[in-house]
PDB file of C-alpha atoms and ligand atoms in Angstrom:
ATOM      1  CA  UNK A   1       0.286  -2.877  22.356  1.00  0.00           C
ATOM      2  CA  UNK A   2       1.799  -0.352  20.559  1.00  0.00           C
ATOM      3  CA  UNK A   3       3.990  -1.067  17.054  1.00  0.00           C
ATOM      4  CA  UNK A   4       6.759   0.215  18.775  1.00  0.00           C
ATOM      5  CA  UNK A   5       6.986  -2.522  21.215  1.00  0.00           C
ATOM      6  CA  UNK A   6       6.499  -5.163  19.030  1.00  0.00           C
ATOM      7  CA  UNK A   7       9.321  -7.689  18.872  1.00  0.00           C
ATOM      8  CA  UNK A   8      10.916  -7.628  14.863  1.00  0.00           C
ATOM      9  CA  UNK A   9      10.948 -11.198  15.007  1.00  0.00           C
ATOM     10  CA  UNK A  10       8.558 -13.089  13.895  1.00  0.00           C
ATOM     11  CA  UNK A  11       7.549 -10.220  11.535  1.00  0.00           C
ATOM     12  CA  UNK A  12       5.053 -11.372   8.781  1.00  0.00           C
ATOM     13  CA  UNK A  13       2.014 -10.837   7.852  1.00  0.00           C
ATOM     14  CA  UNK A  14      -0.774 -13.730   7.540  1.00  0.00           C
ATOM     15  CA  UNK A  15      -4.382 -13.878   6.247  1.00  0.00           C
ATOM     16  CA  UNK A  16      -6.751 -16.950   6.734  1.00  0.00           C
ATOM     17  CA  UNK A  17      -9.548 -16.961   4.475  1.00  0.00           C
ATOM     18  CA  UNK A  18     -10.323 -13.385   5.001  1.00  0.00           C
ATOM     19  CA  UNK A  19     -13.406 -11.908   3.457  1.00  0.00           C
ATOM     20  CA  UNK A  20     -14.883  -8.460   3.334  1.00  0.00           C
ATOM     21  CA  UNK A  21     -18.461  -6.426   2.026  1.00  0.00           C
ATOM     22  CA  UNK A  22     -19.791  -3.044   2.112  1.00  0.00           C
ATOM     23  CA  UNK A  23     -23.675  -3.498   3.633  1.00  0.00           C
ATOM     24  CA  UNK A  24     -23.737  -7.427   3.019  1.00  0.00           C
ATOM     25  CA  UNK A  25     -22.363  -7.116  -0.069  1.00  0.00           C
ATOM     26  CA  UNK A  26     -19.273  -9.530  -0.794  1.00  0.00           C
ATOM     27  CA  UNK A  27     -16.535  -7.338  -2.284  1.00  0.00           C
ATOM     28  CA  UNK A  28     -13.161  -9.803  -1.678  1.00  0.00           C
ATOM     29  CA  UNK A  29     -13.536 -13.676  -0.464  1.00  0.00           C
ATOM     30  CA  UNK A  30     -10.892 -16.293   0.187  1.00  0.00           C
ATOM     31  CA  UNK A  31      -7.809 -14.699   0.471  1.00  0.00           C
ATOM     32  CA  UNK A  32      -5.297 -16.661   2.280  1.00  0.00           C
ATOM     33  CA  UNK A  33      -1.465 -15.919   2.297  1.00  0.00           C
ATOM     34  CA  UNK A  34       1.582 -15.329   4.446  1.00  0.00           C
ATOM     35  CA  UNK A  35       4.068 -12.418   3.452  1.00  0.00           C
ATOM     36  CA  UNK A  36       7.477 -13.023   5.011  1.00  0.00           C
ATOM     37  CA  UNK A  37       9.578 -10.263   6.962  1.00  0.00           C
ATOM     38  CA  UNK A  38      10.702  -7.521   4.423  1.00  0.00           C
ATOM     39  CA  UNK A  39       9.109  -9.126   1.700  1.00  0.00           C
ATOM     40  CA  UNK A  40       7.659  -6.987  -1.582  1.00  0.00           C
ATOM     41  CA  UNK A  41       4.221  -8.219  -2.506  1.00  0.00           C
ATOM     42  CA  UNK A  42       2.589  -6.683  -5.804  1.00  0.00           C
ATOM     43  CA  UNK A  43      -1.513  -7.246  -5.680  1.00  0.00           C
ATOM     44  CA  UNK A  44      -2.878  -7.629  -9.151  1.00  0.00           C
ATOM     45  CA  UNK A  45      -6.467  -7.949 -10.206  1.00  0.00           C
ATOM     46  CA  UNK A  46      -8.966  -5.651 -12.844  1.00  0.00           C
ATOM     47  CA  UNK A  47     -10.705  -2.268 -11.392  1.00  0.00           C
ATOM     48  CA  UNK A  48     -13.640  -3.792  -8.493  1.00  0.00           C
ATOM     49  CA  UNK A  49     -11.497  -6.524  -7.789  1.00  0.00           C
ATOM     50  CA  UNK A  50     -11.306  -5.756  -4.291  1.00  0.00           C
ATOM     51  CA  UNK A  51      -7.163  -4.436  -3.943  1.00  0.00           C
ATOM     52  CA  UNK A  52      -8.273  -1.330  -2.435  1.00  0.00           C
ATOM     53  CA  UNK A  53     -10.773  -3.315  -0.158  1.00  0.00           C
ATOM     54  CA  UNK A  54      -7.862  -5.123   1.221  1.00  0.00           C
ATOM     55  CA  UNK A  55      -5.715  -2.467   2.205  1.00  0.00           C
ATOM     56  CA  UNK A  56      -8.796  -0.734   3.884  1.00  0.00           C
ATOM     57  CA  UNK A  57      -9.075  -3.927   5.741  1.00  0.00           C
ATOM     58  CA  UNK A  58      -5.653  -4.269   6.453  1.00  0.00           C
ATOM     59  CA  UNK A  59      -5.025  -0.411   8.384  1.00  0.00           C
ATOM     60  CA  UNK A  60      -8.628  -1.466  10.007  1.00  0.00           C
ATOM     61  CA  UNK A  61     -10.822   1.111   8.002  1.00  0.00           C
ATOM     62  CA  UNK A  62     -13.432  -1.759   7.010  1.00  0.00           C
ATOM     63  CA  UNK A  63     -14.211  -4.800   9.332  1.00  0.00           C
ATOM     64  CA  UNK A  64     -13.130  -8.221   8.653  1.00  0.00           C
ATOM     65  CA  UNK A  65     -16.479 -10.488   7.597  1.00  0.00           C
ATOM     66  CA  UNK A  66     -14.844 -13.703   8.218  1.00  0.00           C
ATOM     67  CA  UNK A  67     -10.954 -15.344   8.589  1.00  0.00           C
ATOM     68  CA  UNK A  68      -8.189 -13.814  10.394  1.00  0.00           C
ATOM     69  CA  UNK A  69      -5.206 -11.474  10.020  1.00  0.00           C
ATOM     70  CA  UNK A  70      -2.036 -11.827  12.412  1.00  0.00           C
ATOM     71  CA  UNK A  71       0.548  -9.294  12.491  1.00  0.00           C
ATOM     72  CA  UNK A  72       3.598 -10.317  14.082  1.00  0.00           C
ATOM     73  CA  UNK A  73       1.576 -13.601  14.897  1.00  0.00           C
ATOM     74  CA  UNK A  74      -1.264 -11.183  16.625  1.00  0.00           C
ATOM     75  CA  UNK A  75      -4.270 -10.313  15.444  1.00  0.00           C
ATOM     76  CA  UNK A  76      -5.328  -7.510  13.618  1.00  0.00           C
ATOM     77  CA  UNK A  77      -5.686  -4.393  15.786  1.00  0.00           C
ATOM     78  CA  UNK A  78      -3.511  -4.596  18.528  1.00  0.00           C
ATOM     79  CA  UNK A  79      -0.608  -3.158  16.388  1.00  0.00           C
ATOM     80  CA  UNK A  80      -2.730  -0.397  13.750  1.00  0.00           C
ATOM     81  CA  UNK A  81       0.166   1.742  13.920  1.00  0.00           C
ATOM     82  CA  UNK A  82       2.534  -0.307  12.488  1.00  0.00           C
ATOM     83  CA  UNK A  83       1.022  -0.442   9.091  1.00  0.00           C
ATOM     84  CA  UNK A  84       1.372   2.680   7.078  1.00  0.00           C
ATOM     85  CA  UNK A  85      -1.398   3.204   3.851  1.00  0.00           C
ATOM     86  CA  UNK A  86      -0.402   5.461   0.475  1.00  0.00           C
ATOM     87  CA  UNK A  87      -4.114   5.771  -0.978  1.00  0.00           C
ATOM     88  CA  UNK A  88      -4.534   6.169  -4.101  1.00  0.00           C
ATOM     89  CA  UNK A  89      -4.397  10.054  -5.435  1.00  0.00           C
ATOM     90  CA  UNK A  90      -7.971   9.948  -6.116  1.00  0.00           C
ATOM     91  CA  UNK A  91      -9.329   9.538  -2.740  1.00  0.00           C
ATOM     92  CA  UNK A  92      -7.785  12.203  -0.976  1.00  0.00           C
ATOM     93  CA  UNK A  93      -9.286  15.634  -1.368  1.00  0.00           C
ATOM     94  CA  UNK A  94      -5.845  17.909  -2.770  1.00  0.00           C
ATOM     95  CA  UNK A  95      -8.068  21.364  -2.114  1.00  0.00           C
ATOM     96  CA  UNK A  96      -7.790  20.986   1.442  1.00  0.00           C
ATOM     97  CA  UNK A  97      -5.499  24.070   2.672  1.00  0.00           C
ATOM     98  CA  UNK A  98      -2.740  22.226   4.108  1.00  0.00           C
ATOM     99  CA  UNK A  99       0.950  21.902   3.488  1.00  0.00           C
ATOM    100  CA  UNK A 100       3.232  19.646   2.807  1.00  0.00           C
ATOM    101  CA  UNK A 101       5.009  19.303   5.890  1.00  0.00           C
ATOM    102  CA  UNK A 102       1.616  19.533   7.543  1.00  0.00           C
ATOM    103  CA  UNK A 103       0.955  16.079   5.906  1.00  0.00           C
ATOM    104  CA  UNK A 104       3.979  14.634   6.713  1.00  0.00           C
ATOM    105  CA  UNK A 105       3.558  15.552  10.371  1.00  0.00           C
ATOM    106  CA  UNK A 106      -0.133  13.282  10.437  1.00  0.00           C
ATOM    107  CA  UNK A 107       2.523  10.612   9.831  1.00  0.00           C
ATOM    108  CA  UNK A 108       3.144  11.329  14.077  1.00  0.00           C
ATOM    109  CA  UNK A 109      -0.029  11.914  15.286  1.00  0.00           C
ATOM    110  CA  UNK A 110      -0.590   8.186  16.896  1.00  0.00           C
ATOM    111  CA  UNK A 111       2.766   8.675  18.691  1.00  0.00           C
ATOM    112  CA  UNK A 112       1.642  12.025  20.347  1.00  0.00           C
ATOM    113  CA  UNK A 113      -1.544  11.615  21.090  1.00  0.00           C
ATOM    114  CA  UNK A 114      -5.144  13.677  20.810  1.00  0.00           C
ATOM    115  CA  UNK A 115      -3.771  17.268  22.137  1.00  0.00           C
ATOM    116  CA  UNK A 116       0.185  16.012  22.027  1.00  0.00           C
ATOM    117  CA  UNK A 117       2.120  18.845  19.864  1.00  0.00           C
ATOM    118  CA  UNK A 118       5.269  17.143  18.029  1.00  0.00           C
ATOM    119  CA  UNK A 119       8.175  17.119  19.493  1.00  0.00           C
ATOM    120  CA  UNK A 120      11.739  17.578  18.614  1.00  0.00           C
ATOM    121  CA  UNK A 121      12.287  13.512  16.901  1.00  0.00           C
ATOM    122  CA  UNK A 122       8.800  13.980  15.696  1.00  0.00           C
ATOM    123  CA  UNK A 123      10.210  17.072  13.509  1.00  0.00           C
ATOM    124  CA  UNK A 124      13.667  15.652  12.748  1.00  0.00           C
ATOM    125  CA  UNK A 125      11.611  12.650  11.528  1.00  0.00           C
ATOM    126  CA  UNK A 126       9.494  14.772   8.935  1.00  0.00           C
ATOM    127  CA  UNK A 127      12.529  16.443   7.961  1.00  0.00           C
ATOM    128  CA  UNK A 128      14.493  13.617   7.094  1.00  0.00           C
ATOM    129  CA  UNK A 129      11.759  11.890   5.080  1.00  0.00           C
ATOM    130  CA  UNK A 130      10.925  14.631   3.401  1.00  0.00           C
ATOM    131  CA  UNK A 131      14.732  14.638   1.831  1.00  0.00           C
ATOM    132  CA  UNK A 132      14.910  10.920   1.471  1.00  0.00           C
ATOM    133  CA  UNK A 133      12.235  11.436  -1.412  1.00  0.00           C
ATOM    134  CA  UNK A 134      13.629  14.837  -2.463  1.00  0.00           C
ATOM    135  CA  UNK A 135      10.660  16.812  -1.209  1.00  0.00           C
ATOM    136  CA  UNK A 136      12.317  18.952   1.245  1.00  0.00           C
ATOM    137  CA  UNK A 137      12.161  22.063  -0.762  1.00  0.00           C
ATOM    138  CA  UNK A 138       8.040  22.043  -1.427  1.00  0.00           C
ATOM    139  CA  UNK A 139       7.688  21.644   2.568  1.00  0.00           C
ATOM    140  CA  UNK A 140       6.079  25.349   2.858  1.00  0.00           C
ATOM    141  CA  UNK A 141       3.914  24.526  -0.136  1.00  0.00           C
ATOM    142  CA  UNK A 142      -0.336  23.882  -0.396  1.00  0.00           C
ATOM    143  CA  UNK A 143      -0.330  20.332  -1.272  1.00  0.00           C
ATOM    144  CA  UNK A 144      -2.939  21.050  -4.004  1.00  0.00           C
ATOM    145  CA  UNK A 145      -0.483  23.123  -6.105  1.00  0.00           C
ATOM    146  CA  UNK A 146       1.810  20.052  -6.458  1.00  0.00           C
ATOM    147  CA  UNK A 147       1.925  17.317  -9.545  1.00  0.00           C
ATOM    148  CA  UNK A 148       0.655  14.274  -9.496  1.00  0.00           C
ATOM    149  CA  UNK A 149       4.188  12.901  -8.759  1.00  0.00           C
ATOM    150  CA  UNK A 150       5.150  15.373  -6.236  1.00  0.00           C
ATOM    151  CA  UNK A 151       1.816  14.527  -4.263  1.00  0.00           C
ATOM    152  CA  UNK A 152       2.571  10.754  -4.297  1.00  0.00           C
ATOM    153  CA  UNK A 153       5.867  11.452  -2.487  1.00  0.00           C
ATOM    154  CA  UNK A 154       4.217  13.753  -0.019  1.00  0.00           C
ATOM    155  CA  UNK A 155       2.111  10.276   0.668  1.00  0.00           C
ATOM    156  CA  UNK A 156       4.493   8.413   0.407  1.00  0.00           C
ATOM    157  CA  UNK A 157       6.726  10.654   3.385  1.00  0.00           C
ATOM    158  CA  UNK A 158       3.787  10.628   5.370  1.00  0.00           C
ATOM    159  CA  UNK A 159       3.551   6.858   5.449  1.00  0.00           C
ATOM    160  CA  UNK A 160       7.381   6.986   6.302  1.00  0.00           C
ATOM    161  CA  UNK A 161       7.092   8.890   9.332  1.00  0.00           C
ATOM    162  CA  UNK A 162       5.254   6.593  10.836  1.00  0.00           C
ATOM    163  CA  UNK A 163       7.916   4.201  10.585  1.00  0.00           C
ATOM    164  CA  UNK A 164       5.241   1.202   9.591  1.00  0.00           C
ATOM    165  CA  UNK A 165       6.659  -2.293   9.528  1.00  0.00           C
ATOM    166  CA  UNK A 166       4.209  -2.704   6.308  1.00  0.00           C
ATOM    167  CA  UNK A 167       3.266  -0.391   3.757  1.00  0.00           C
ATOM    168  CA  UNK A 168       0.275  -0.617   1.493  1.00  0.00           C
ATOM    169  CA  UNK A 169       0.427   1.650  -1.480  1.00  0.00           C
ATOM    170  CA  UNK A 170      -2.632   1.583  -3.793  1.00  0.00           C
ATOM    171  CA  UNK A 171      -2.160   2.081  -7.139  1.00  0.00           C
ATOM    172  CA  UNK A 172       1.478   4.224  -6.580  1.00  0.00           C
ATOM    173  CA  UNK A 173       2.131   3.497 -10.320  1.00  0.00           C
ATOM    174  CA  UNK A 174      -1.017   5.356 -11.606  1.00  0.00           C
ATOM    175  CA  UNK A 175      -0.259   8.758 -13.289  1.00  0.00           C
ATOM    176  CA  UNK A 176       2.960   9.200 -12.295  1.00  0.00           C
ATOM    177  CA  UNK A 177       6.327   9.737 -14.362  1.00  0.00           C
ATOM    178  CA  UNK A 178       8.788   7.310 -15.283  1.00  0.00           C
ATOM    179  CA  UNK A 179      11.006   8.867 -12.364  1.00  0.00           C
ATOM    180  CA  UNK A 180       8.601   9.130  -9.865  1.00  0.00           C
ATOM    181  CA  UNK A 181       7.742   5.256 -10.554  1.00  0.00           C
ATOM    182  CA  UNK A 182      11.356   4.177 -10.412  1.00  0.00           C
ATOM    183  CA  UNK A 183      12.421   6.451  -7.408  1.00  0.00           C
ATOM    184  CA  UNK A 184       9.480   4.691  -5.808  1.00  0.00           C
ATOM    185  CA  UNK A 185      10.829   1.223  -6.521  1.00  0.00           C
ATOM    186  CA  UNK A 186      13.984   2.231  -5.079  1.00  0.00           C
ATOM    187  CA  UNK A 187      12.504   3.217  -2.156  1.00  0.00           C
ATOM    188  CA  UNK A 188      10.681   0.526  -1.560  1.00  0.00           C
ATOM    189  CA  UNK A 189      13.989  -1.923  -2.348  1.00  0.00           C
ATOM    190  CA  UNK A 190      15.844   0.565   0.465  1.00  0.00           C
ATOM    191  CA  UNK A 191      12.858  -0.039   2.847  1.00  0.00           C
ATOM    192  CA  UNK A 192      13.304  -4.337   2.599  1.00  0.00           C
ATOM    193  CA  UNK A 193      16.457  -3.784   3.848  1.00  0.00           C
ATOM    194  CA  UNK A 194      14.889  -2.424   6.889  1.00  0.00           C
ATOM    195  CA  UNK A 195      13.112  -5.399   7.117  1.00  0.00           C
ATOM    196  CA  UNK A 196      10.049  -3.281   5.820  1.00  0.00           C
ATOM    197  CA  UNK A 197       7.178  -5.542   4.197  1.00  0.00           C
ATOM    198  CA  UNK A 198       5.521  -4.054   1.303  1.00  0.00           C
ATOM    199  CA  UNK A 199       2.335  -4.650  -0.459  1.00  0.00           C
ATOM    200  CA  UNK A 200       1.494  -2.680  -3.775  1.00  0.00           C
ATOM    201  CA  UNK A 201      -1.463  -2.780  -6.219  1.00  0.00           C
ATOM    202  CA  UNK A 202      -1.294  -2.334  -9.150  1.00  0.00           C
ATOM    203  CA  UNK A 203      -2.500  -2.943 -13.206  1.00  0.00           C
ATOM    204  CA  UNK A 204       0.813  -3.748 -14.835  1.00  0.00           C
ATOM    205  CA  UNK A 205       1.591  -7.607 -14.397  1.00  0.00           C
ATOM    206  CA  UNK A 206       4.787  -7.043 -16.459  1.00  0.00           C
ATOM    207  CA  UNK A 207       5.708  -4.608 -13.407  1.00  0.00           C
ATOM    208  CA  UNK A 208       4.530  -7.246 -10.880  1.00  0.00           C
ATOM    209  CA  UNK A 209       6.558  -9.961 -12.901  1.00  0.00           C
ATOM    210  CA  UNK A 210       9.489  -8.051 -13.132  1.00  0.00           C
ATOM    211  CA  UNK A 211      10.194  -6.216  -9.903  1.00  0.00           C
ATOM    212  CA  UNK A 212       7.721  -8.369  -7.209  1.00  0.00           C
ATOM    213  CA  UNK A 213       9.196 -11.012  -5.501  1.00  0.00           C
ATOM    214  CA  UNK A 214       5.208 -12.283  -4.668  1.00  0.00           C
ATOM    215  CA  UNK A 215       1.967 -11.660  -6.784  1.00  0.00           C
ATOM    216  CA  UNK A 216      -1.469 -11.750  -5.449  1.00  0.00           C
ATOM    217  CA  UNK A 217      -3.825 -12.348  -8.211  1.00  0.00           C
ATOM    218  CA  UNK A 218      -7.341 -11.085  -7.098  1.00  0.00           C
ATOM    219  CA  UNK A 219     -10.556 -11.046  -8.737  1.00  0.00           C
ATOM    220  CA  UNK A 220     -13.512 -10.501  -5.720  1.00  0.00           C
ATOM    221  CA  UNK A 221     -11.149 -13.731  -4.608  1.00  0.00           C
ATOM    222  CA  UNK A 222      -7.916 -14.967  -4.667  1.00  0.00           C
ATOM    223  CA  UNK A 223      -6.919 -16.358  -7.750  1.00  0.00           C
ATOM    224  CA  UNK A 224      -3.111 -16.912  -6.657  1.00  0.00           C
ATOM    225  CA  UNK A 225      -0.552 -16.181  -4.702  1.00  0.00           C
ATOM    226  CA  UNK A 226       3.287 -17.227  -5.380  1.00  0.00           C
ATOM    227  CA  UNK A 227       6.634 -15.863  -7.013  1.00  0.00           C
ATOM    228  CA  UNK A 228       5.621 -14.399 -10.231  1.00  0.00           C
ATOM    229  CA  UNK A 229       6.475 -17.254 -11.958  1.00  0.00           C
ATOM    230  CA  UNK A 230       3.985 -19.432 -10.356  1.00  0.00           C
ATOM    231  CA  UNK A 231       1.244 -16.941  -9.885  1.00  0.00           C
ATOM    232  CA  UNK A 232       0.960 -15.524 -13.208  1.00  0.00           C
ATOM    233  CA  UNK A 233       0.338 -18.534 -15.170  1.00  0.00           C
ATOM    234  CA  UNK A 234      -1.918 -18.220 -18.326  1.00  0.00           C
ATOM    235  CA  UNK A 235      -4.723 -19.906 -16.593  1.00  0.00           C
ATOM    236  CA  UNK A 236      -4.771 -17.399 -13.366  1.00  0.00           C
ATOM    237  CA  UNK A 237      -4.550 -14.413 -15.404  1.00  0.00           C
ATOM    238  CA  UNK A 238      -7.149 -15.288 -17.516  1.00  0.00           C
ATOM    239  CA  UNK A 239      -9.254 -16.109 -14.486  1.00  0.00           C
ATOM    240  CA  UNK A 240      -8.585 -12.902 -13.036  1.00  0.00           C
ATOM    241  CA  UNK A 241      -8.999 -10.796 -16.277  1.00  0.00           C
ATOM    242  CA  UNK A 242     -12.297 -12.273 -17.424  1.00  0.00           C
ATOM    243  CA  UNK A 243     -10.306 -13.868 -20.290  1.00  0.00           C
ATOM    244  CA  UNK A 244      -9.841 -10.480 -22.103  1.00  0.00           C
ATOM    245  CA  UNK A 245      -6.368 -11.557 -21.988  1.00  0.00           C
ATOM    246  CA  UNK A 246      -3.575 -10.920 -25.596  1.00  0.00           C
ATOM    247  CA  UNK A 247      -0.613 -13.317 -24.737  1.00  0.00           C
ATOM    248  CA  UNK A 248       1.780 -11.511 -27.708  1.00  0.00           C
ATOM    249  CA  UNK A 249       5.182 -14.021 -27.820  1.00  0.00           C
ATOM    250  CA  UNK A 250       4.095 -15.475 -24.862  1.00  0.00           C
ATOM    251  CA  UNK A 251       3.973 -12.276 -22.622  1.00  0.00           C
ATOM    252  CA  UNK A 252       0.670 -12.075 -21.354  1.00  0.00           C
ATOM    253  CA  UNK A 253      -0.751  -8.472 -22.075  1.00  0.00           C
ATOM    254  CA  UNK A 254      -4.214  -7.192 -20.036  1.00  0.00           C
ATOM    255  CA  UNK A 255      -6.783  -5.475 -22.846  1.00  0.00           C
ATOM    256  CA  UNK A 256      -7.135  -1.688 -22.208  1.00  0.00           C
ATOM    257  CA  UNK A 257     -11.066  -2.520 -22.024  1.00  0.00           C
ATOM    258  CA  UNK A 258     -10.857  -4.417 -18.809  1.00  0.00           C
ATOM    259  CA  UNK A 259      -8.576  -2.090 -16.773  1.00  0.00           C
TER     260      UNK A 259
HETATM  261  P1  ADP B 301     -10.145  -2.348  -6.733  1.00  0.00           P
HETATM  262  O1  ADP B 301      -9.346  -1.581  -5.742  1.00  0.00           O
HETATM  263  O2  ADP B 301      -9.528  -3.663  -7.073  1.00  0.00           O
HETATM  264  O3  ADP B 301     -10.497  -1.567  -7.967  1.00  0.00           O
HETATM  265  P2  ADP B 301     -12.249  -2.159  -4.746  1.00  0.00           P
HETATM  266  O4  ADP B 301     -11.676  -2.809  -3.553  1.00  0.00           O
HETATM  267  O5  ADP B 301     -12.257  -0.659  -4.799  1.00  0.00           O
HETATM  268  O6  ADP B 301     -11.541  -2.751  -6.053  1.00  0.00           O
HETATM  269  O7  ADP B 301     -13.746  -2.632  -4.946  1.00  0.00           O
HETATM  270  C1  ADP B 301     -14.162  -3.994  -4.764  1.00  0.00           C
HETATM  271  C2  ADP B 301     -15.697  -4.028  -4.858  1.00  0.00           C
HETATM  272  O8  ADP B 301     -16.242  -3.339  -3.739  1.00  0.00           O
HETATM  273  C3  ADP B 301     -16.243  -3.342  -6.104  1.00  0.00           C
HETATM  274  O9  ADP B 301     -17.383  -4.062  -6.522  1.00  0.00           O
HETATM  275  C4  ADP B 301     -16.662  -1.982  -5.607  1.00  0.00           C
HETATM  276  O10 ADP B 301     -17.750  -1.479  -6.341  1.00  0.00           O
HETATM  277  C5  ADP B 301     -17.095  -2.281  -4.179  1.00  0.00           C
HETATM  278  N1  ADP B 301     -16.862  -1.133  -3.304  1.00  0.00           N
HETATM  279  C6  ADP B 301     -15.684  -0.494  -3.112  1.00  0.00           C
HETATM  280  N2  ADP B 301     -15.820   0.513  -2.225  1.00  0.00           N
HETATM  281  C7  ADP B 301     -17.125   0.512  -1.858  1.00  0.00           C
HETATM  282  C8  ADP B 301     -17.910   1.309  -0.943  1.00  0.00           C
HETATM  283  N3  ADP B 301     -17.353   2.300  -0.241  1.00  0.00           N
HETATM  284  N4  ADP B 301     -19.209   1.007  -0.830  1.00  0.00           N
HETATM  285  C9  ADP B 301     -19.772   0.003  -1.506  1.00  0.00           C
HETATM  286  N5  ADP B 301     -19.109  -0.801  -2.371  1.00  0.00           N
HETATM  287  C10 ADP B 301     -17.795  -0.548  -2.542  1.00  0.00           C
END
């Protein structure tokens, strides 16, 4: 089934127990939670705790080990194209001689198929997410000439024009301005009014607690899963963080060392 025909009702997203490893190793174990329709999810764990394993997981790049995923109450896989993924800058290769509107446009490619060419909605779709994050002028430009910031919106377009019911951004947060962070957040608060579910990792657990309606605490397993309030206790961030944990008047503050 394609994403297109899915019904938006019941639209959530559900893991049972799911684990994953790369060549028998265990990399993420346990996680179980359910993210309602258009909810905002911030995943929050040190560097190896498996956030980027998830999302590879979740857009089917890595097999499940064990549990289950259901999308719209069906599993994993009948439905790929309705989950969008931002990686993280790092991973994608910014020398490669493409432009920006050329990497909006992969946004389209499961919609027209192995030799399809894009059509006229397929352009008009580029073009308008291209000006809803204020790109629209850098479309003729080499993606590796862009900041950091401008390249994150070029992801974050591409992922748009695929019109996911859930995005996974990893790491969006990470060497990016203050505006670039913010205009992000207010994308992402337009998008749950779209009924758009949203999962984000990230390091800052005063970002998480401030802006996240949900935090999953990983560390190689879950460690919670709640509103902030509930998830981030002491005791869970200290089990996440190794204990290399400051609380300064109460706020708890992750050590440089462990990030
Ligand atoms: P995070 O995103 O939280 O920093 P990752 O999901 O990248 O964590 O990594 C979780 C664990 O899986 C780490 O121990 C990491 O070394 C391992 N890992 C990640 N990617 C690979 C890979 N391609 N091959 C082997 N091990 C990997």
């Amino acid at each position: 089934m394609k994403g297109r025909d899915i019904p938006a009702s019941p639209a959530r997203l559900e893991l049972e127990n799911v684990s994953a490893s790369y060549n028998g190793r265990p990399a993420l174990s346990g996680v179980t939670f359910q993210a309602p329709h258009g909810s905002q999810v911030a995943i929050v764990g040190p560097n190896g705790a498996g956030k980027s394993t998830l999302f590879k997981v979740l857009v089917g790049l890595l097999p499940l080990q064990s549990g289950h995923i259901l999308i719209h109450g069906q599993p994993l896989g009948q439905h790929k194209d309705c989950v969008a993924y931002v990686p993280q800058r790092e991973e994608v290769d910014w020398r490669f001689p493409v432009t920006v509107a050329d990497v909006v446009m992969m946004g389209r490619y499961n919609r027209q198929g192995w030799f399809g060419r894009p059509s006229a909605a397929d352009r008009a779709a580029v073009r308008r997410c291209l000006e809803q994050l204020a790109i629209a002028d850098l479309a003729d430009r080499s993606i590796g000439e862009l900041s950091g910031g401008q390249q994150q919106r070029v992801f974050l377009a591409r992922a748009l024009t695929q019109e996911p019911h859930i995005l996974l951004l990893d790491e969006p947060f990470t060497g990016v301005d203050a505006t670039t962070q913010e205009a992000t957040l207010d994308l992402l608060d337009a998008l749950r009014q779209q009924g758009v579910t949203t999962l984000v990792s990230t390091h800052d657990l005063s970002l998480a607690a401030r802006r996240f309606e949900y935090v999953l605490l990983l560390n190689r397993e879950m460690v919670a899963f709640g509103p902030p309030a509930e998830a981030l206790s002491a005791r869970a961030i200290q089990t996440a963080f190794g204990g290399r944990v400051l609380f300064v008047d109460g706020v708890a503050v992750v050590d440089d060392c462990c990030r």
